[in-house]
Every structure is written in structure tokens, then in C-alpha cells.
JSON list of C-alpha atoms in Angstrom, two decimals:
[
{"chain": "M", "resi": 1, "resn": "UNK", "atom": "CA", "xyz": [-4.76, -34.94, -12.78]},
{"chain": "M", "resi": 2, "resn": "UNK", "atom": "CA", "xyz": [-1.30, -34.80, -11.25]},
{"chain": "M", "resi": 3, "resn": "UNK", "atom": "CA", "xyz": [-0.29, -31.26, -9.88]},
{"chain": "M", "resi": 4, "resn": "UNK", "atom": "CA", "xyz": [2.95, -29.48, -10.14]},
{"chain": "M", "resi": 5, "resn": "UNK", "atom": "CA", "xyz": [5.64, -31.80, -8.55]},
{"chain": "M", "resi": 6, "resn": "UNK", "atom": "CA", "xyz": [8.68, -30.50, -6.89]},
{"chain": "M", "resi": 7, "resn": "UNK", "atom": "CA", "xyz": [11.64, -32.18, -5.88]},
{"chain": "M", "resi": 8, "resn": "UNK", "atom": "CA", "xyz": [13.50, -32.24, -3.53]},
{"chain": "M", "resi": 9, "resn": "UNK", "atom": "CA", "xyz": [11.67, -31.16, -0.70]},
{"chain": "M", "resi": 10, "resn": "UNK", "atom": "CA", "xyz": [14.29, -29.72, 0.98]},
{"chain": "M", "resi": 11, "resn": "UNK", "atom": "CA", "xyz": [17.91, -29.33, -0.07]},
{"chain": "M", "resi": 12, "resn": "UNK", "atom": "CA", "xyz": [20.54, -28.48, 2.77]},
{"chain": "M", "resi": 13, "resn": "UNK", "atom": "CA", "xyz": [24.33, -27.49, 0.71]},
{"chain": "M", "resi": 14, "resn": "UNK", "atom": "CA", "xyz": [27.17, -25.84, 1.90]},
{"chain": "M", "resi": 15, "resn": "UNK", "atom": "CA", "xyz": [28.25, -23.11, 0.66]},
{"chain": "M", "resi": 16, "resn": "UNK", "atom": "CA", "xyz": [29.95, -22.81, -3.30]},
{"chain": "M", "resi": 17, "resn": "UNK", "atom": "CA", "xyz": [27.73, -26.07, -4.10]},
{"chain": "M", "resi": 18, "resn": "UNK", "atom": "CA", "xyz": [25.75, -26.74, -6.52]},
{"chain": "M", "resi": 19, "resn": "UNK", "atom": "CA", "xyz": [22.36, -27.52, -6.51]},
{"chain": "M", "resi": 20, "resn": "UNK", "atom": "CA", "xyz": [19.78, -28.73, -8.88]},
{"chain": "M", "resi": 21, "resn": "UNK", "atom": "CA", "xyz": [16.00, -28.60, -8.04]},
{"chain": "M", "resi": 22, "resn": "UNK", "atom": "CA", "xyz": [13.57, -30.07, -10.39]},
{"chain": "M", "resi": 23, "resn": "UNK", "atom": "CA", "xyz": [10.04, -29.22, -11.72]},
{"chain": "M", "resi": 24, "resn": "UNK", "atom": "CA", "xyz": [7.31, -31.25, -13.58]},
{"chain": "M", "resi": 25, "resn": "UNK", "atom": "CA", "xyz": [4.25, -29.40, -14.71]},
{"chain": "M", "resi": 26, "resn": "UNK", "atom": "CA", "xyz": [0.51, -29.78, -14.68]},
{"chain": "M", "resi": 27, "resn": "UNK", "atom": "CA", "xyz": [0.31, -32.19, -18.21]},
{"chain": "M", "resi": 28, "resn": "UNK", "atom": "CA", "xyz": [-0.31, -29.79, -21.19]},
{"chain": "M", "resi": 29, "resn": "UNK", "atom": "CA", "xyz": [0.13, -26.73, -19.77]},
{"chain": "M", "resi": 30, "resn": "UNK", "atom": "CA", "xyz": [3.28, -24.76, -22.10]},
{"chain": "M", "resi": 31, "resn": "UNK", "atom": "CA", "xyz": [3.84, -21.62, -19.62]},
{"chain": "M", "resi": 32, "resn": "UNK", "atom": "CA", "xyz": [6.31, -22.16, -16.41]},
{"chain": "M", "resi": 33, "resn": "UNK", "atom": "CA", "xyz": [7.49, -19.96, -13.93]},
{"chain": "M", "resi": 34, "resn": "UNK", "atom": "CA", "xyz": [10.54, -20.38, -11.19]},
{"chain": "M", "resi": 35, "resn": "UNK", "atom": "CA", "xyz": [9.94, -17.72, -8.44]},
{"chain": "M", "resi": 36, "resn": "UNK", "atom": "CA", "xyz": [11.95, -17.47, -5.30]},
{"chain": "M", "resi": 37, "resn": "UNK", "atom": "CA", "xyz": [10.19, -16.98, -1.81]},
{"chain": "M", "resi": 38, "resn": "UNK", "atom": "CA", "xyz": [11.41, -15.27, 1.04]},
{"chain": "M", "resi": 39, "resn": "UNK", "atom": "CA", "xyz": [9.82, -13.60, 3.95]},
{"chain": "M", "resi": 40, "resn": "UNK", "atom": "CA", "xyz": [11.39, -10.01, 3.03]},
{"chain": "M", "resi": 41, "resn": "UNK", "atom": "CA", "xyz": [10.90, -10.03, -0.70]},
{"chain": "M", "resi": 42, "resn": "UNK", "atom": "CA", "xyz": [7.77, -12.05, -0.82]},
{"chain": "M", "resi": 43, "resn": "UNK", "atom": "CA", "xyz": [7.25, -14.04, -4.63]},
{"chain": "M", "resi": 44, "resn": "UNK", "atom": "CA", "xyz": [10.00, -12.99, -7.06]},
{"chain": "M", "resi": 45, "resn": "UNK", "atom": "CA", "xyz": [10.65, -14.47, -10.69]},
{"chain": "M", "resi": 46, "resn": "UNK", "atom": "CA", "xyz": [13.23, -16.25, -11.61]},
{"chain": "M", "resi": 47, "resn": "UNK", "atom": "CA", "xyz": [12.41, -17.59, -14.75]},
{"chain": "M", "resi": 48, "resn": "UNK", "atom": "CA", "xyz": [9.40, -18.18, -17.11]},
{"chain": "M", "resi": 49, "resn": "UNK", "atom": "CA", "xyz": [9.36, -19.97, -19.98]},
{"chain": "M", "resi": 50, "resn": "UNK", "atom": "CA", "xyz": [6.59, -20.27, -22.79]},
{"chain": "M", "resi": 51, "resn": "UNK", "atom": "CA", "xyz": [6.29, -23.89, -24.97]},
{"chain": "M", "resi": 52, "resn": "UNK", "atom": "CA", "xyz": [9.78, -24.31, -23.54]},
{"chain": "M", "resi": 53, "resn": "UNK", "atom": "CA", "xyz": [11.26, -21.10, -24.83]},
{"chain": "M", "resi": 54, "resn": "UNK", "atom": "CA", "xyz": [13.18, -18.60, -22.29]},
{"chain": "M", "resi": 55, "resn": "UNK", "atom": "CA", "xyz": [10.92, -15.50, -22.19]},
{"chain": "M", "resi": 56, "resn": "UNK", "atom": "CA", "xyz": [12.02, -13.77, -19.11]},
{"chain": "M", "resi": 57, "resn": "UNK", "atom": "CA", "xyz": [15.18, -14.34, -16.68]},
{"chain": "M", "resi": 58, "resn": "UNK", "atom": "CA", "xyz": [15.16, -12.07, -13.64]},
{"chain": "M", "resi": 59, "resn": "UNK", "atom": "CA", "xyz": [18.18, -9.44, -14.18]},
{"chain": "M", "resi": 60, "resn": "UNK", "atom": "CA", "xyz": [18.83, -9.73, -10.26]},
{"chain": "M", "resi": 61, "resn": "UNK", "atom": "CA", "xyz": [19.48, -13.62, -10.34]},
{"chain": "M", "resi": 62, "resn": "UNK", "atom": "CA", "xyz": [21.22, -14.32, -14.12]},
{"chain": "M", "resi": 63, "resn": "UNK", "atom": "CA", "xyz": [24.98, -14.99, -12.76]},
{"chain": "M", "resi": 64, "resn": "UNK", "atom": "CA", "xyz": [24.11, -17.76, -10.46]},
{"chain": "M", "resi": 65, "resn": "UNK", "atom": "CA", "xyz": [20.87, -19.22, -11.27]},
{"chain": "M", "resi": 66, "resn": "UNK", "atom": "CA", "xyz": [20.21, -21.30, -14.84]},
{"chain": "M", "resi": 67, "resn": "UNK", "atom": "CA", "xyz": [17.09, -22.49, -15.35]},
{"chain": "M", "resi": 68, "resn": "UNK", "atom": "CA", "xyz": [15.69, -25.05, -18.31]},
{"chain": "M", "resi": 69, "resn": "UNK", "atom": "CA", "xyz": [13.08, -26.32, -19.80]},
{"chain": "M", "resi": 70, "resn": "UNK", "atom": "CA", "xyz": [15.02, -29.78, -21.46]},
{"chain": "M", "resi": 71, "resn": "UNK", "atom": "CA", "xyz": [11.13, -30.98, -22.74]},
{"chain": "M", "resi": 72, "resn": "UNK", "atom": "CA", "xyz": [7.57, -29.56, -22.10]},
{"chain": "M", "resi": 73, "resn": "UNK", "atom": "CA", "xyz": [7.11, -31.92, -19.33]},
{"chain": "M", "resi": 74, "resn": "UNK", "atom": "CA", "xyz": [10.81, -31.14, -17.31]},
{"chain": "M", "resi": 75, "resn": "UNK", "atom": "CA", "xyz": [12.23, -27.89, -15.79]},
{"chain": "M", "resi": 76, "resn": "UNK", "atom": "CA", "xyz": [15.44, -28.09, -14.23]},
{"chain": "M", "resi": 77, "resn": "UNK", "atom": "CA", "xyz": [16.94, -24.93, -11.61]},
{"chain": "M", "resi": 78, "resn": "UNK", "atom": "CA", "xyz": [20.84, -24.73, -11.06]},
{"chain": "M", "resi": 79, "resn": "UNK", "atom": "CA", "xyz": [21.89, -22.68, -9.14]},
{"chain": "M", "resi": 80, "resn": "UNK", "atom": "CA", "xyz": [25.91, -22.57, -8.78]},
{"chain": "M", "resi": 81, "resn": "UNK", "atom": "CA", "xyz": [27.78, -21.46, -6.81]},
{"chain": "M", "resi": 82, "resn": "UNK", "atom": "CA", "xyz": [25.25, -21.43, -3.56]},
{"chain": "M", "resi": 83, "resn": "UNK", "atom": "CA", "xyz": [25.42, -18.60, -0.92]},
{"chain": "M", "resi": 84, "resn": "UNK", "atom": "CA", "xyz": [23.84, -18.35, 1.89]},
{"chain": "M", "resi": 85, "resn": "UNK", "atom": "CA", "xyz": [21.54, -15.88, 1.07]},
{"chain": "M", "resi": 86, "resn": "UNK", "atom": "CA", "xyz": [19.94, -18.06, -1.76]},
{"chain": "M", "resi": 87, "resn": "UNK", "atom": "CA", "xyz": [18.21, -19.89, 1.39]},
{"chain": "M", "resi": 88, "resn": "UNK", "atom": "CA", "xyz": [14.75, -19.59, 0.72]},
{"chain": "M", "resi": 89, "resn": "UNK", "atom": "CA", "xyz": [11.61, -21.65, -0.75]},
{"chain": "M", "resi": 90, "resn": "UNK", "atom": "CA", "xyz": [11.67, -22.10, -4.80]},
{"chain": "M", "resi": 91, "resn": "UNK", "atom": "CA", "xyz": [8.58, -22.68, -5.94]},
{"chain": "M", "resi": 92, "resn": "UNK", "atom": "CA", "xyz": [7.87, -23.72, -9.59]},
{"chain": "M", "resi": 93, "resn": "UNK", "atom": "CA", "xyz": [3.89, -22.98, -11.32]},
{"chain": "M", "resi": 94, "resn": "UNK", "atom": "CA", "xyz": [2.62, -23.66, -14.48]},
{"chain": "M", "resi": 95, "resn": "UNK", "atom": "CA", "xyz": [-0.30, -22.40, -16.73]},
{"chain": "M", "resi": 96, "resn": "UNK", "atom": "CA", "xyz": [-2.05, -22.82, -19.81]},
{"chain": "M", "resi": 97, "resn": "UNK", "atom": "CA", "xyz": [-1.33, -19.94, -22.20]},
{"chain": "M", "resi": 98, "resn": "UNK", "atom": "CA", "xyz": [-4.24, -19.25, -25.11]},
{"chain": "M", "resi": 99, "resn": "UNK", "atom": "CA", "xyz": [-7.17, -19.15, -22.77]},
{"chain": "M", "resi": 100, "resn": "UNK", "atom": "CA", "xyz": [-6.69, -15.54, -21.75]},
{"chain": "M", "resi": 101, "resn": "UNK", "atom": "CA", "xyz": [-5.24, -13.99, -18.96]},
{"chain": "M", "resi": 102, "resn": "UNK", "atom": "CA", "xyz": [-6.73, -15.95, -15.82]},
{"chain": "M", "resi": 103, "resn": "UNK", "atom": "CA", "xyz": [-4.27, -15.82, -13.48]},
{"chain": "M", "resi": 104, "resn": "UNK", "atom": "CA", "xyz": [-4.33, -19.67, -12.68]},
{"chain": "M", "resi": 105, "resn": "UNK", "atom": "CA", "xyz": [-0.92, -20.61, -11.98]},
{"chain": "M", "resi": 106, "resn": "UNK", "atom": "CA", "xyz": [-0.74, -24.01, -9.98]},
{"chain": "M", "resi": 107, "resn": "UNK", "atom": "CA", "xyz": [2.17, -24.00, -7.97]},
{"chain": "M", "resi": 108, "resn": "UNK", "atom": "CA", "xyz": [4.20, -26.88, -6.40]},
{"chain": "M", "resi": 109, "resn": "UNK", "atom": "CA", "xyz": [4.67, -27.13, -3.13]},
{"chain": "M", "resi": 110, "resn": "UNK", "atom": "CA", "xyz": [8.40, -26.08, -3.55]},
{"chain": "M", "resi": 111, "resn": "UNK", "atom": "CA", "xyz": [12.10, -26.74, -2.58]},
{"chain": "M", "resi": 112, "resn": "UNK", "atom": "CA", "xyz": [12.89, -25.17, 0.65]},
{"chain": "M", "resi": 113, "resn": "UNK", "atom": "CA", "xyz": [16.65, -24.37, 0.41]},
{"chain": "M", "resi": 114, "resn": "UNK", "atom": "CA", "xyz": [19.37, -23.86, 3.12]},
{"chain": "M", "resi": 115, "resn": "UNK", "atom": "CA", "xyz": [23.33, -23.22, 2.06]},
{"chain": "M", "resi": 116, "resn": "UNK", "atom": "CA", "xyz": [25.40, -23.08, 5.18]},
{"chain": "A", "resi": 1, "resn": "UNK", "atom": "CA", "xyz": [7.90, -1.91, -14.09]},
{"chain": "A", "resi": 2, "resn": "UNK", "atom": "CA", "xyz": [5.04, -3.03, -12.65]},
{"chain": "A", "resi": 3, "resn": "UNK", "atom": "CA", "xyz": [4.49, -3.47, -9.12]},
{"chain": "A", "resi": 4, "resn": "UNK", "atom": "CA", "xyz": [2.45, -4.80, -6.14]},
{"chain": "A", "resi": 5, "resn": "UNK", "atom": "CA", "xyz": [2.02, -3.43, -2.13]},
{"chain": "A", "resi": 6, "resn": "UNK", "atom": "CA", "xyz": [0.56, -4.81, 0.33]},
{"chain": "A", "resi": 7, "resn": "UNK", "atom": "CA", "xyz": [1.29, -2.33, 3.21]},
{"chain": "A", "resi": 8, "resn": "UNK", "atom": "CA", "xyz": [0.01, -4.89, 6.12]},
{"chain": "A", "resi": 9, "resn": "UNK", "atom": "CA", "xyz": [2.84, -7.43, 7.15]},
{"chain": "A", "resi": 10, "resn": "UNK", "atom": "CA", "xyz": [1.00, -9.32, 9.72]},
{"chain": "A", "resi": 11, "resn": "UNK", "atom": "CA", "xyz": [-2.80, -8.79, 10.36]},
{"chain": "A", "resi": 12, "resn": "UNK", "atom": "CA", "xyz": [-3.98, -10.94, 14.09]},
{"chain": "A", "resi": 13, "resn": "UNK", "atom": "CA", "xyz": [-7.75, -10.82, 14.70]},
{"chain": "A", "resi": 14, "resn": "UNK", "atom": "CA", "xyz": [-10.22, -13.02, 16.35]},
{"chain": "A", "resi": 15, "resn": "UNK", "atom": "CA", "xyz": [-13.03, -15.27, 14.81]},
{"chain": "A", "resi": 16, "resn": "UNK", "atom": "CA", "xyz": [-15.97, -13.80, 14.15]},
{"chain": "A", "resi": 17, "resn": "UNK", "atom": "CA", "xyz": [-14.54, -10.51, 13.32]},
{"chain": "A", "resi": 18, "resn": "UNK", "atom": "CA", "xyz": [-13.98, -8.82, 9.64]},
{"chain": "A", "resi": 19, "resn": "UNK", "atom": "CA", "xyz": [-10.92, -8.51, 8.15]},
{"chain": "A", "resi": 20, "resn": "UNK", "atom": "CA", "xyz": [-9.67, -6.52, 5.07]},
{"chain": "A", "resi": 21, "resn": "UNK", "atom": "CA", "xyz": [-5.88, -6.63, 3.46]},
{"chain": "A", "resi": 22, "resn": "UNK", "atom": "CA", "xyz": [-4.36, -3.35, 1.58]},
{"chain": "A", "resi": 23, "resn": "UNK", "atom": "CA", "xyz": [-3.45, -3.84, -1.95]},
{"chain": "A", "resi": 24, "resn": "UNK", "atom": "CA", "xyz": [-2.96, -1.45, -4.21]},
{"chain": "A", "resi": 25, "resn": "UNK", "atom": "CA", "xyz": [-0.23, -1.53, -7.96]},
{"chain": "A", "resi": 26, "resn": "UNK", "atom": "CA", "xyz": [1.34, 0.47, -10.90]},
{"chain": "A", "resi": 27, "resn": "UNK", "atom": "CA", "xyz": [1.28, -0.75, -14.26]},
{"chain": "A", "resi": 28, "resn": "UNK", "atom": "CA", "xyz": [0.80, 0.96, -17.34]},
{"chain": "A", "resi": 29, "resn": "UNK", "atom": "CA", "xyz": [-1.33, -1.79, -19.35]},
{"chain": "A", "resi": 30, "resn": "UNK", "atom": "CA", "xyz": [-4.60, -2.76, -18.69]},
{"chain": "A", "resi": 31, "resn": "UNK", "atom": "CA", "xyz": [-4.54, -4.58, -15.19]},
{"chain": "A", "resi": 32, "resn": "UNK", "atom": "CA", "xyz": [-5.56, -8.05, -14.53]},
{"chain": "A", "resi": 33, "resn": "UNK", "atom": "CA", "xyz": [-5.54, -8.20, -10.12]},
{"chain": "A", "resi": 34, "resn": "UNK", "atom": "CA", "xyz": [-5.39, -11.35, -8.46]},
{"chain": "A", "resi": 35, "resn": "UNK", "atom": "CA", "xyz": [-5.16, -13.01, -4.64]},
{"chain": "A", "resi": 36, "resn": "UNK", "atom": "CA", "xyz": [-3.52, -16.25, -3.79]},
{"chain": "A", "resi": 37, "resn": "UNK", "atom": "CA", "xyz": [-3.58, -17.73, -0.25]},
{"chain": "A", "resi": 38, "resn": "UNK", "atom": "CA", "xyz": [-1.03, -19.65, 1.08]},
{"chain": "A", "resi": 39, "resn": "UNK", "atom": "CA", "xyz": [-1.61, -22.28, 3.94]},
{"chain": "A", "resi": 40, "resn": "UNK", "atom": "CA", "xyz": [1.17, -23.25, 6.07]},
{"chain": "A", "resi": 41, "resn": "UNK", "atom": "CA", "xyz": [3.39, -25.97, 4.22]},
{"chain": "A", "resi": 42, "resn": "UNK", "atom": "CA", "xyz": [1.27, -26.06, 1.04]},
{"chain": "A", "resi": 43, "resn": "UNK", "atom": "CA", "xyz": [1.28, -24.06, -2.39]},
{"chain": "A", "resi": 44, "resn": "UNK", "atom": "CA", "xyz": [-0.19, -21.29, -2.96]},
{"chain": "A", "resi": 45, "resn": "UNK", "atom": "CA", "xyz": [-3.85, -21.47, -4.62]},
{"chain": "A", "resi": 46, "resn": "UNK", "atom": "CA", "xyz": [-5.88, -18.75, -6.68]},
{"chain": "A", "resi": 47, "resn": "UNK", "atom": "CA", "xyz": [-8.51, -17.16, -4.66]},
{"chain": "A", "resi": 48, "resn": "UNK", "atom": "CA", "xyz": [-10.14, -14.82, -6.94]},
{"chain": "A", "resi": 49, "resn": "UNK", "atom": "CA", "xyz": [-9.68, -12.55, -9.77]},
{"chain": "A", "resi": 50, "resn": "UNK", "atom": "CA", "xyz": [-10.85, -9.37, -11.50]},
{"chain": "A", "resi": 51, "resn": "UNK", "atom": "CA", "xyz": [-10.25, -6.86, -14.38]},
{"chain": "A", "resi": 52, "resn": "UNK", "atom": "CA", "xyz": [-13.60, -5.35, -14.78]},
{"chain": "A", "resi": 53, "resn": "UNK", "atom": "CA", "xyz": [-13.22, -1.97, -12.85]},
{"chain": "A", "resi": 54, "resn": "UNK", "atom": "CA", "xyz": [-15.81, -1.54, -10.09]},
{"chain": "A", "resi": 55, "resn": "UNK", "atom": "CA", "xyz": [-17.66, -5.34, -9.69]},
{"chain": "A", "resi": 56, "resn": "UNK", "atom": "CA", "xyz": [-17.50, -7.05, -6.44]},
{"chain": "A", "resi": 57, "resn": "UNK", "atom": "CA", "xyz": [-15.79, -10.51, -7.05]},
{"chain": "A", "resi": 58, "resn": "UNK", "atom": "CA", "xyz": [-16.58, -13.13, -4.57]},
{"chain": "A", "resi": 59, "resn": "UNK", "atom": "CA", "xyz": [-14.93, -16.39, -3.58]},
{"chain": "A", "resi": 60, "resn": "UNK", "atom": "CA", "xyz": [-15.53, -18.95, -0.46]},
{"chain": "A", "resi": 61, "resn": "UNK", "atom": "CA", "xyz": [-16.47, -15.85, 1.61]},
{"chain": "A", "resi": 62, "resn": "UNK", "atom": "CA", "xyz": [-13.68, -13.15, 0.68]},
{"chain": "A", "resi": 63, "resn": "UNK", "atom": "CA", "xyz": [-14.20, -10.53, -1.93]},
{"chain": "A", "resi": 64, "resn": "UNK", "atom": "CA", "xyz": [-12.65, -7.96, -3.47]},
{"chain": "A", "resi": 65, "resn": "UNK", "atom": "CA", "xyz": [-13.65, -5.20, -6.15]},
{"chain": "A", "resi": 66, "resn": "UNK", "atom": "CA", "xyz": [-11.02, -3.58, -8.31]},
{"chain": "A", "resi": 67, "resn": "UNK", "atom": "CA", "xyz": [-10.86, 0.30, -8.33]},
{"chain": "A", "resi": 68, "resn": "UNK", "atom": "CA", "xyz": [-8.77, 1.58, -11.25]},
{"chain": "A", "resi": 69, "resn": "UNK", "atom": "CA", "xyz": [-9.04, 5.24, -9.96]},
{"chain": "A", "resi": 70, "resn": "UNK", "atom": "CA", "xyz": [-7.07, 4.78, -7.00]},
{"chain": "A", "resi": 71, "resn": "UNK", "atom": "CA", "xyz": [-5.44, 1.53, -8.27]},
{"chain": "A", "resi": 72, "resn": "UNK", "atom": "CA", "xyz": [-6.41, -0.67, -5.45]},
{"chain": "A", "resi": 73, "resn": "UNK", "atom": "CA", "xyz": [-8.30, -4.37, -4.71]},
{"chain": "A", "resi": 74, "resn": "UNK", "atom": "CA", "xyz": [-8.92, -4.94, -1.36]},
{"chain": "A", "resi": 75, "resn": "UNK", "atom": "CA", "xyz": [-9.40, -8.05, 0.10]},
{"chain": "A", "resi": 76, "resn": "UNK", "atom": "CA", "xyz": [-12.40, -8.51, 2.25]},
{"chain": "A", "resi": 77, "resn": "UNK", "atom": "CA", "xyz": [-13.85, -11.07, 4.33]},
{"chain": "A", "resi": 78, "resn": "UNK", "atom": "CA", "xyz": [-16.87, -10.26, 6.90]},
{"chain": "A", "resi": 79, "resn": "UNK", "atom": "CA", "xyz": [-16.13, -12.80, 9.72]},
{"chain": "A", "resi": 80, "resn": "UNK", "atom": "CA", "xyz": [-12.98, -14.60, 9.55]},
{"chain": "A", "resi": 81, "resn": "UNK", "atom": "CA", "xyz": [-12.30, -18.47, 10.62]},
{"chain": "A", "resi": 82, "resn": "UNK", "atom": "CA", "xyz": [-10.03, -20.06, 12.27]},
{"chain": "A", "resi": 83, "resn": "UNK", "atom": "CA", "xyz": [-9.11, -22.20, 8.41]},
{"chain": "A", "resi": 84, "resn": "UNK", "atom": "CA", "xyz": [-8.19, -18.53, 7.26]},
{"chain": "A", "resi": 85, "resn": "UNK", "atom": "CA", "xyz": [-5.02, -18.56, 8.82]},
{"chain": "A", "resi": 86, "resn": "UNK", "atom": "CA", "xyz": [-2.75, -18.32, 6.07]},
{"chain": "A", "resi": 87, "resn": "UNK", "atom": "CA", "xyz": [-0.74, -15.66, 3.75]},
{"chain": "A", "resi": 88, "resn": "UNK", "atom": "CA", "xyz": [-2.20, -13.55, 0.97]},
{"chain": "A", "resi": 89, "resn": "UNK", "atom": "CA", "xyz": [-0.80, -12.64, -1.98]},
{"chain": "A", "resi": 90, "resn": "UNK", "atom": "CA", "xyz": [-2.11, -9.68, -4.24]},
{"chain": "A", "resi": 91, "resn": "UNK", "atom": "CA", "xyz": [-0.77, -10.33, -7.71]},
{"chain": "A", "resi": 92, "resn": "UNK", "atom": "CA", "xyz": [-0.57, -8.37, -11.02]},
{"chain": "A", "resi": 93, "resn": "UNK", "atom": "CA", "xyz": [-0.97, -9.52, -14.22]},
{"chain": "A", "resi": 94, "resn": "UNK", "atom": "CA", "xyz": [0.43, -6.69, -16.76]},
{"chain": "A", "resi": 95, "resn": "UNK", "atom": "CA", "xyz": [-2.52, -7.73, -19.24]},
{"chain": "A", "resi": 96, "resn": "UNK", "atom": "CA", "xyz": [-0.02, -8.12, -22.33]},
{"chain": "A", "resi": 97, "resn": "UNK", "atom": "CA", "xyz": [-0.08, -11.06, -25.11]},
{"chain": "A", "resi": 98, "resn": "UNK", "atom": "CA", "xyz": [3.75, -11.72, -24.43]},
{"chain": "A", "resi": 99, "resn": "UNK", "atom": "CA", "xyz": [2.92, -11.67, -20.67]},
{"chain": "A", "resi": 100, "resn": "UNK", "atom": "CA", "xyz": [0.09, -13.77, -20.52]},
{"chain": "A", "resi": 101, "resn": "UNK", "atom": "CA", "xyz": [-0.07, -15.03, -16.93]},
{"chain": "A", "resi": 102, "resn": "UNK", "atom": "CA", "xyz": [3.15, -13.80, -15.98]},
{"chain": "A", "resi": 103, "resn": "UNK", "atom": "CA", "xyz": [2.23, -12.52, -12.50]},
{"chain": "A", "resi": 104, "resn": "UNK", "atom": "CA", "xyz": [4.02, -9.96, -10.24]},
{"chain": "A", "resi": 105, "resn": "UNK", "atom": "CA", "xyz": [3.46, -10.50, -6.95]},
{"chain": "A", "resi": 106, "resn": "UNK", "atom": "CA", "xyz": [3.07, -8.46, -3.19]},
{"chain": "A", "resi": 107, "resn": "UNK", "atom": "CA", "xyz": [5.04, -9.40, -0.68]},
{"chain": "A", "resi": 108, "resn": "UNK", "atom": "CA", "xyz": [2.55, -10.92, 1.33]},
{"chain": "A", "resi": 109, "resn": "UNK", "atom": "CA", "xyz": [0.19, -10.12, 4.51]},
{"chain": "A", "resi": 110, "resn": "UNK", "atom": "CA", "xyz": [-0.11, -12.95, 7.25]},
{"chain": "A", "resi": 111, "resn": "UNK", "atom": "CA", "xyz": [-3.42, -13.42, 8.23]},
{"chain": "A", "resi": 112, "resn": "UNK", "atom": "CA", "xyz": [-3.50, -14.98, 12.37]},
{"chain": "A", "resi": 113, "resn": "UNK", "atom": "CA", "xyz": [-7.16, -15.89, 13.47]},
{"chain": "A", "resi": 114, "resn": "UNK", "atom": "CA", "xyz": [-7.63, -16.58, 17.25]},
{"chain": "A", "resi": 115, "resn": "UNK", "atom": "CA", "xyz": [-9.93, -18.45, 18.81]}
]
């Protein structure tokens, strides 16, 4: 089975771009989360969506950063304008909801951004 | 809200010897506690899981058993390898229909095994 697949890889933008990065999900799983990673904060959330709906958008990170879930099988992440503290890895994970809690969340292997 | 700490930012030991990484959260649901590890350059992958209050849970060597009283899971390993190398997250897992596996996360300890 395919994994979560990120793209790009890496992303360089100046800064007041915008940038797109894009998520596909494990197949069938109907929970995804967008979580930013930096050495000083560590994993934060950015977005989750259940069967494609918006549950949750992190209060710190609404003006800038849009996420979407267009189908179940395509997440987009825009952020606009980019500033140079949004440099950082964005990983995207995705789960299976209706089994119970389990904590699985496969992750990508993320977009590593850096906004001159 | 809920939250995770993990009070050790970097932890350097050499093989052979044990190794065990703080964690300890607030919630006010019923808590489901988790570890991911994180090798360089790849995603991060569950390591193991609890939310049965005192039982050991053990995976590939590490374990951990959650203590609701003080609010803490530990991670444990009795002689580390050099493949350990990585960073650990402790996550938290408010235990809530609507949250399902909506995780919070720690901000990470980085494990450094030398030879």
C-alpha cells in the first residue's frame, strides 16, 4: 500500500509568495492532519480534517495558512503571503477514524520550507 | 487545553547503556499516551501506545507504562543502539469521539548514541 505522499520536497520562496504544498493520503483513510515542525515548537497542528470536513484550524496560523481537502484522496496547504518565519518542515498524516483511538497516524515525509 | 512536556532537549549516551525520556501531560478526558520516533530525513512512525493506567507496554526494546497519578509515560529502553539515534515524540490523544486521533504532541527529545 502506498504511504502518505508529500510534495514538494522542498520549497525555497521569497518572501510575500505564495506557496502550495500538496498531500495524498494512505487510500481509505477519512482523518488528515497538517502539522508544522520546527525545532523550538516541536509538532503543531495546522489543520485536521475528518471525511473531508474542516474540524479544527489552529487559531495561531488562520490568517496566512488555508488548508483543503478538494476530495478524500487530495489535501492542498496555501500558505500566502510567506514570511520567513514559516520556514520549517510541514508534514501531512492520515488515519482511519471508527477503529478507536490508536494513535496510528502515518505521516509523509514532509515539505521542508525556506522563505528568504 | 491539553498539553505535552518532554523536559529533556537532547539526551547523548553510549551503546550499551540505558536510557529513559521524561514525559509527562494535562488533559481533562480520559488519556490515550503515545511515542513516535523520528529518524533523520524520514517520517515519524508510532512506537507504542497505552491507556490502561499502570501496564508496561513494550515495543522493539523500549517500553513505557502510563501512570495517571502523576500523569507521566516514560520512555525506557535498557541498552540503547547505535539505530536509536533519532527524535521522540510523546503524544496525547484527548480520548474524545470528535477528537479521535487528533494528537497533541511534545516538543521532542533527541536521542545521540555513541559508539
Amino acid at each position: 500500500d502506498a504511504g502518505v505522499t508529500q510534495t514538494p520536497r522542498h520549497e525555497v520562496a521569497e518572501k510575500g509568495q505564495t506557496i502550495i504544498l500538496k498531500c495524498e493520503p494512505v487510500s481509505g483513510h477519512n482523518d488528515l492532519f497538517w502539522y508544522r515542525q520546527t525545532k523550538i515548537q516541536g509538532l503543531e497542528l495546522l489543520s485536521y480534517f475528518r471525511s473531508k470536513s474542516l474540524m479544527e484550524d489552529g487559531g495561531a496560523f488562520k490568517d496566512r495558512f488555508k488548508a483543503e481537502m478538494l476530495n478524500s484522496s487530495f489535501s492542498t496547504l496555501k500558505i500566502q503571503p510567506t514570511e520567513p518565519k514559516d520556514s520549517a518542515v510541514y508534514l501531512c498524516a492520515s488515519s482511519l477514524e471508527g477503529t478507536g483511538i490508536t494513535g496510528q497516524l502515518y505521516f509523509g515525509e514532509g515539505s521542508k520550507l525556506t522563505v528568504l | 487545553g491539553d498539553s505535552v512536556t518532554q523536559t529533556e532537549g537532547l539526551v547523548t549516551l553510549t551503546k550499551g547503556l540505558p536510557v529513559m525520556l521524561n514525559c509527562t501531560y494535562q488533559t481533562t478526558y480520559s488519556p490515550f499516551l503515545f511515542w513516535y520516533v523520528q529518524h533523520l530525513n524520514e517520517a515519524p512512525k508510532l512506537l507504542l501506545k497505552s491507556s490502561t493506567d499502570n501496564k508496561r507496554t513494550e515495543h522493539q526494546g523500549f517500553y513505557a507504562t502510563l501512570h495517571k497519578s502523576s500523569s507521566s509515560f516514560h520512555l525506557q529502553k535498557s541498552s540503547v543502539q547505535l539505530s536509536d539515534s533519532a527524535l521522540y515524540f510523546c503524544a496525547l490523544s484527548a480520548g474524545t469521539n470528535s477528537a479521535g486521533n487528533k494528537l497533541t504532541f511534545g516538543i521532542g527529545t533527541r536521542v545521540l548514541v555513541r559508539p
